[in-house]
Coordinates of C-alpha atoms in Angstrom, one line a residue:
X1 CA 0.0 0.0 0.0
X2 CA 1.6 3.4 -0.8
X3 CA 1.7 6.0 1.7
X4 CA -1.6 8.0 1.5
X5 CA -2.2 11.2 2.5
X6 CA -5.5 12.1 3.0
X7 CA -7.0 14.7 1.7
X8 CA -8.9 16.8 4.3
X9 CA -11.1 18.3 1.9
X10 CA -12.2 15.0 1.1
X11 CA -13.5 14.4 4.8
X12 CA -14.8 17.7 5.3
X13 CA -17.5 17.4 2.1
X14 CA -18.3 13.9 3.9
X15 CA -21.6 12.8 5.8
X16 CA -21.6 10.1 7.6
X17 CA -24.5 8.9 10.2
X18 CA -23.8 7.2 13.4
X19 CA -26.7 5.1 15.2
X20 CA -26.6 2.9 18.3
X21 CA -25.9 2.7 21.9
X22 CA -23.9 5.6 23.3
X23 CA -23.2 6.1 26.9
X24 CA -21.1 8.8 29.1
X25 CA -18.0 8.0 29.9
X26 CA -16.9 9.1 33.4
X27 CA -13.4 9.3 35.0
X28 CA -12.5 10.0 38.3
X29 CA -9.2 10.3 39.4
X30 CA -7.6 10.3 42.4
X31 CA -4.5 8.8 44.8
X32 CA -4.8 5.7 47.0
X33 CA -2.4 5.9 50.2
X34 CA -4.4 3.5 52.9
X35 CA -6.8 1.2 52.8
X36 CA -10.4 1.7 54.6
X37 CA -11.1 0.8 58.3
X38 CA -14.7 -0.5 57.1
X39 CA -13.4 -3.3 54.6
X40 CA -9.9 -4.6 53.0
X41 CA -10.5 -2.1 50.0
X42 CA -8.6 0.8 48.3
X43 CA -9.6 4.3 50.0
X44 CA -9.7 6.9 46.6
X45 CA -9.1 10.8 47.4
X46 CA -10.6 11.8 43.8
X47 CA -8.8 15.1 43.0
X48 CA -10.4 14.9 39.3
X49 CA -13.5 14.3 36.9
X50 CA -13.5 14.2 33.5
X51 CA -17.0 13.2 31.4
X52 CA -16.5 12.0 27.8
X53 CA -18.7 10.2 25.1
X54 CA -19.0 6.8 24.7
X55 CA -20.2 4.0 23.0
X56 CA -21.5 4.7 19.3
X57 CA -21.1 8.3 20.7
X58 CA -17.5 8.1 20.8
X59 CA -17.8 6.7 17.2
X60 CA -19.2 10.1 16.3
X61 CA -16.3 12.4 17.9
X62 CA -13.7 10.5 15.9
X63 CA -15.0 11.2 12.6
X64 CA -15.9 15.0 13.7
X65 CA -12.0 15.1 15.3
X66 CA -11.0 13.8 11.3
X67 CA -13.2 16.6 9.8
X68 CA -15.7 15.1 8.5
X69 CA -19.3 15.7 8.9
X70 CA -21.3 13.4 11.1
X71 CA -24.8 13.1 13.3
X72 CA -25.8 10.7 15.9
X73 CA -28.5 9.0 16.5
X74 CA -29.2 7.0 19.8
X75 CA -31.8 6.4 22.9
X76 CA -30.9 8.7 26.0
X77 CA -32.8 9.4 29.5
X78 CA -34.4 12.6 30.9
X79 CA -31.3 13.0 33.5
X80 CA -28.1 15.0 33.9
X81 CA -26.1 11.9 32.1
X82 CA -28.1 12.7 29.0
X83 CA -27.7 16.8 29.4
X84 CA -24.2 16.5 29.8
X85 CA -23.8 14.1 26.4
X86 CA -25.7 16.2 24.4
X87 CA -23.0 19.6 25.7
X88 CA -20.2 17.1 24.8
X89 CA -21.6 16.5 21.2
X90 CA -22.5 20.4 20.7
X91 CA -18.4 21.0 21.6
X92 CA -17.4 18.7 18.8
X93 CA -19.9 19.8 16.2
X94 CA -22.0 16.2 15.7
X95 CA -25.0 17.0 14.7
X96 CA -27.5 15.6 17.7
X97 CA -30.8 13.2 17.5
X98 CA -30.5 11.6 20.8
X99 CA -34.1 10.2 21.6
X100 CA -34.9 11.2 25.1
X101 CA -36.7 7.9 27.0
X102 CA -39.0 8.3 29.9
X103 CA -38.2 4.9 30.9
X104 CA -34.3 4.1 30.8
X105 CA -31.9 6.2 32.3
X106 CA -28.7 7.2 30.3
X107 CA -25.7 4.9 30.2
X108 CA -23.6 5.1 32.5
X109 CA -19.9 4.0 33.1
X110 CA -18.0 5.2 36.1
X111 CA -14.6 4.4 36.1
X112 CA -12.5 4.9 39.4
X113 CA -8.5 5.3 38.6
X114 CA -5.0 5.9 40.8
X115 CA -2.4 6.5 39.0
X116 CA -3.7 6.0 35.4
X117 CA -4.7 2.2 37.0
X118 CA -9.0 1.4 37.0
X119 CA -9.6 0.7 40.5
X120 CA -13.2 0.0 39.8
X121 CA -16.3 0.2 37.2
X122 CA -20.0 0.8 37.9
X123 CA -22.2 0.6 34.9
X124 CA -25.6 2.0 35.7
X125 CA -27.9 0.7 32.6
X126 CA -31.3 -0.2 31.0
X127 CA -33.1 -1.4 28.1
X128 CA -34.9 1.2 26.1
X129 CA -38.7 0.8 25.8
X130 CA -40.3 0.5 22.8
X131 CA -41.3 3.7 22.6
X132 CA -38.5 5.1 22.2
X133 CA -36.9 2.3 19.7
X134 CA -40.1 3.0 17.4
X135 CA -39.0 6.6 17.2
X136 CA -35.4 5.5 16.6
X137 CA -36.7 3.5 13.6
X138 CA -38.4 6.4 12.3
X139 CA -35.9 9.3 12.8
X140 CA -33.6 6.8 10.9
X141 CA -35.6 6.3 8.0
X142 CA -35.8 10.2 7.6
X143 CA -32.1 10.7 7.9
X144 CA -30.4 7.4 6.4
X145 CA -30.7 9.3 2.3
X146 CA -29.1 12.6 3.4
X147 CA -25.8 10.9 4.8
X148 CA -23.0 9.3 2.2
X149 CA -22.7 6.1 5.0
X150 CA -23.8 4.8 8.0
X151 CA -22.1 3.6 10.7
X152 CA -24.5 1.3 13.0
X153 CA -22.7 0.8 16.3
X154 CA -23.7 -2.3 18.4
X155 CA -23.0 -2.2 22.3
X156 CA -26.2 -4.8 22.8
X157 CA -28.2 -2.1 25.0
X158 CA -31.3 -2.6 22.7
X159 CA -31.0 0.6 20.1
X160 CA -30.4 -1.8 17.0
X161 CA -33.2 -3.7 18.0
X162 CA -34.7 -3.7 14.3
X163 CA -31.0 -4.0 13.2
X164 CA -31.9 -5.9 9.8
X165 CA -34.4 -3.0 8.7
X166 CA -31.6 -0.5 9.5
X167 CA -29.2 -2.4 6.9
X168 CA -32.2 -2.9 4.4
X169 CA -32.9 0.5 4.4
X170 CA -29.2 2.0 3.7
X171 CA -29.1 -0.4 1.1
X172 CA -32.2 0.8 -0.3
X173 CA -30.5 4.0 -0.3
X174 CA -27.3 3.2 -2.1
X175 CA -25.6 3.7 1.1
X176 CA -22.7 1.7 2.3
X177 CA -23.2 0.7 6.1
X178 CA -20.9 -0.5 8.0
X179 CA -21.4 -2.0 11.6
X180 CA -19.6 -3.1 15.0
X181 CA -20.7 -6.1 15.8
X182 CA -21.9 -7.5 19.4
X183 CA -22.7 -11.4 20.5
X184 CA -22.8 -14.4 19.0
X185 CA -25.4 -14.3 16.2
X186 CA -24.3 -12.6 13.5
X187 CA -27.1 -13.4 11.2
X188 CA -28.9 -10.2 12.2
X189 CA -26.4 -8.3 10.3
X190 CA -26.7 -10.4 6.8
X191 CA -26.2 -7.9 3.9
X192 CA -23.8 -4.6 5.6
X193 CA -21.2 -3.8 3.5
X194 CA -18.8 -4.1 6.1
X195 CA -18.4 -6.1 9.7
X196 CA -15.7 -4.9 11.7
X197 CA -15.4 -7.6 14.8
X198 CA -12.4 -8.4 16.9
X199 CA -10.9 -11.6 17.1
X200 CA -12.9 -12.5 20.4
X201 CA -15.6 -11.5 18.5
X202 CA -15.1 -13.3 15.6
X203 CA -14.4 -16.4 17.5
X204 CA -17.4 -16.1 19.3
X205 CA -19.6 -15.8 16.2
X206 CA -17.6 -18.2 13.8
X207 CA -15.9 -20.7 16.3
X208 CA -12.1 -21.3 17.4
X209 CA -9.4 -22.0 14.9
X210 CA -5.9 -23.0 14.5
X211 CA -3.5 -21.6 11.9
X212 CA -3.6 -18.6 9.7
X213 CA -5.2 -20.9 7.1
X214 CA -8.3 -21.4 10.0
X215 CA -8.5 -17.5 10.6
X216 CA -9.2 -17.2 6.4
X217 CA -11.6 -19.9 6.6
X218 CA -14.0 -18.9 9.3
X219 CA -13.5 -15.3 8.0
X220 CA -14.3 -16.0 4.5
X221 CA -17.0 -18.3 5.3
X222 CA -18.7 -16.2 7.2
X223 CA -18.4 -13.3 5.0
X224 CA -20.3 -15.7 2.2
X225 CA -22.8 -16.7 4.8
X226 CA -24.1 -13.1 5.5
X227 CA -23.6 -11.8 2.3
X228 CA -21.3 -8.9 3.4
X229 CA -19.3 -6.8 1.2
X230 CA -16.4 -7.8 3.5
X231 CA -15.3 -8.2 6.8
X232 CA -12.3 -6.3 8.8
X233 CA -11.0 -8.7 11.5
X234 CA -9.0 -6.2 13.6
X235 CA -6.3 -8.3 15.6
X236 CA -4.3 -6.1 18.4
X237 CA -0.7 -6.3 18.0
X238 CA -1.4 -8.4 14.9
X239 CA -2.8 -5.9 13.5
X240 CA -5.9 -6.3 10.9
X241 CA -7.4 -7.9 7.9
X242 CA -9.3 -7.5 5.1
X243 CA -11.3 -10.3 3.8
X244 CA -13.1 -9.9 0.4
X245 CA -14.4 -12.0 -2.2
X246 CA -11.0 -11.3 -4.4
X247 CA -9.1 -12.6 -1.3
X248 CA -7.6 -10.6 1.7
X249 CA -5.2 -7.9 2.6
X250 CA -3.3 -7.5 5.8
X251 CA -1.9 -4.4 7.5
X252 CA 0.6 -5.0 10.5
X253 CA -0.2 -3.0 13.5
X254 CA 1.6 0.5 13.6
X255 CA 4.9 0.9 15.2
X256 CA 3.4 1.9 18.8
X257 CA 3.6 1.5 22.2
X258 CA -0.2 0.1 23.7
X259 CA -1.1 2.1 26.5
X260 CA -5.0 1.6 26.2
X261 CA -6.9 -0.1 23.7
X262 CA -10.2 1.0 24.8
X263 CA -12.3 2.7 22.3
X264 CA -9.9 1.9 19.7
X265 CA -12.4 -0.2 17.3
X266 CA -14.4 2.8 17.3
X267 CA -11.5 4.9 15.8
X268 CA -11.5 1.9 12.9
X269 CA -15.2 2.0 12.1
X270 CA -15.2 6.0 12.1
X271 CA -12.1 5.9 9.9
X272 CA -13.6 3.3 8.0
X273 CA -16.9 4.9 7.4
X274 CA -15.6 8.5 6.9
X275 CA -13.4 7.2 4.1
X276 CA -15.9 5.2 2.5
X277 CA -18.0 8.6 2.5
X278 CA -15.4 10.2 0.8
X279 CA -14.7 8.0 -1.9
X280 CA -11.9 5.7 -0.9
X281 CA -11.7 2.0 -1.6
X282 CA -11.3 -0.1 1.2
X283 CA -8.2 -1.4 1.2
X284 CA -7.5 2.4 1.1
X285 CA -9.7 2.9 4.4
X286 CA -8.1 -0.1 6.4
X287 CA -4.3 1.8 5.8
X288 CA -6.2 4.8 6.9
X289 CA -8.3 3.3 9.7
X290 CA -4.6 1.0 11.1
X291 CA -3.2 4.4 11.3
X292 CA -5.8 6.2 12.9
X293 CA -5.9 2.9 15.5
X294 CA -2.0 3.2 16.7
X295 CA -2.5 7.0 17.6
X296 CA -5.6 6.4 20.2
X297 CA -4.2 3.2 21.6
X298 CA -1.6 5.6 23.3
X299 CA -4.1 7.7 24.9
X300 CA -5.7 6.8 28.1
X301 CA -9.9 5.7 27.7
X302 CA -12.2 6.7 24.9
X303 CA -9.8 8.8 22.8
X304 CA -10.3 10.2 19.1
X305 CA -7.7 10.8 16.1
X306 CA -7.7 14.0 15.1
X307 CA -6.5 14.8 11.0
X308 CA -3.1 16.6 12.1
X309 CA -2.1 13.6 14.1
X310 CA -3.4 10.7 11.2
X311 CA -1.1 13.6 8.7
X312 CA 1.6 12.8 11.0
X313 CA 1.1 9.1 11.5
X314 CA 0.3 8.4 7.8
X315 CA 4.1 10.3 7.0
X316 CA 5.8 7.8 9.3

């Protein structure tokens, strides 16, 4: 693959729509020097917050940080959780269509950290109703023709409930969709242009295997079996691959050190989506998306790529 430079221009003229399951993000930090009287546990003096978007949310704020243009789509609560994602998504200039729920509260994942080490998670979480997924369905219909792709980003809490109809309709719209997959039944996703699981993922969908030769095998055969365009198998220090029905193409992982892989997955889809938007091919995208990958997994939690530092990357 020759060293491509993208072409911010490019990404700014393209739209790209994110549904799902977002959630907020939040960090406290603080220093552990005893433990607690009460119970053999860690006391935390938090000396820091920080509140970030998650989930198909954090999706959204890469392609924004790459320039492109992008709106979001997701199920929310009537609480602060929900006011404080919607000022996060005004900063970064995503276009917001967050379904407010009477019934579910915003998701919520409270991470406790000393010294850049999680202590602790709470995850405060609930199905949306059907109310609210109805309106999902319908605000998507509306939006799914003015966007150049869509990105459907699958956390299993419920929004892509009437995931098949999402992909039916982009198609129907000569739009390529592109989706991050969650459990073991991949069915639901027959016919997306593009699947982007994990290994664990993919070994949960498609069963165990062996050798490289394995890896190809489940890959291709469950790319036939769904009908997908192709699938992205993104492989942590072994970096990623792209399986087609001409055959597959690998990219080593970028020359980095891993300091937190969270969130990185989203950084591929975004950089996947945004450069199928704007006219790449996809081998093209996956040398843009590895890239894109190897500058977040250096940042601590749900971090974005912005275009200076994929210029700077892509130069390397």
């Amino acid at each position: 693959m020759p060293n491509l430079m993208p072409a911010l221009s490019r990404f700014q003229a393209a739209k790209v729509l994110v549904a799902g399951d977002v959630m907020l993000d939040q960090y406290w930090f603080g220093d552990v020097s005893r433990i607690s009287p009460e119970a053999p546990v860690p006391v935390a003096k938090i000396e820091q917050t920080e509140h970030r978007a998650g989930g198909a949310a954090n999706v959204a704020r890469n392609i924004a940080a790459l320039g492109g243009q992008v709106a979001l789509l997701a199920v929310v609560g009537e609480d602060e959780a929900a006011d404080s994602l919607a000022h996060l998504l005004a900063q970064d200039n995503i276009a917001n269509h967050l379904i407010r729920s009477h019934d579910a509260p915003t998701t919520l994942k409270l991470r406790v950290l000393s010294r850049n080490q999680q202590l602790i998670r709470l995850d405060f979480e609930k199905m949306p109703d059907l109310g609210s997924l109805k309106s999902v369905q319908q605000r998507y219909a509306e939006l799914v023709a003015q966007y150049d792709a869509v990105i459907l980003s699958d956390y299993g809490k419920g929004v892509l409930h009437e995931v098949a109809a999402m992909i039916a309709a982009a198609r129907a719209a000569g739009k390529p969709v592109l989706i991050d997959p969650k459990g073991a039944d991949f069915s639901k996703y027959a016919g997306a242009t593009l699947l982007t699981p994990n290994r664990a993922e993919l070994r949960e969908a498609a069963g165990g295997w062996e050798n490289e030769a394995g890896l190809t095998a489940k890959a291709q055969g469950l790319r036939e079996t769904l009908g997908l365009g192709a699938l992205l198998v993104t492989r942590s220090e072994e970096g990623m691959t792209l399986y087609r029905a001409d055959g597959q193409t690998h990219q080593p992982t970028r020359a980095q050190e891993a300091y937190d892989v969270s969130g990185a997955g989203d950084t591929v889809i975004a950089a996947m989506g945004l450069c199928l938007a704007a006219g790449y091919t996809l081998p093209e995208a996956m040398h843009t998306a590895n890239a894109a990958a190897g500058v977040v997994v250096a940042k601590l939690g749900t971090a974005v790529c912005s275009f200076a530092e994929l210029e700077q990357a892509l130069a390397v």
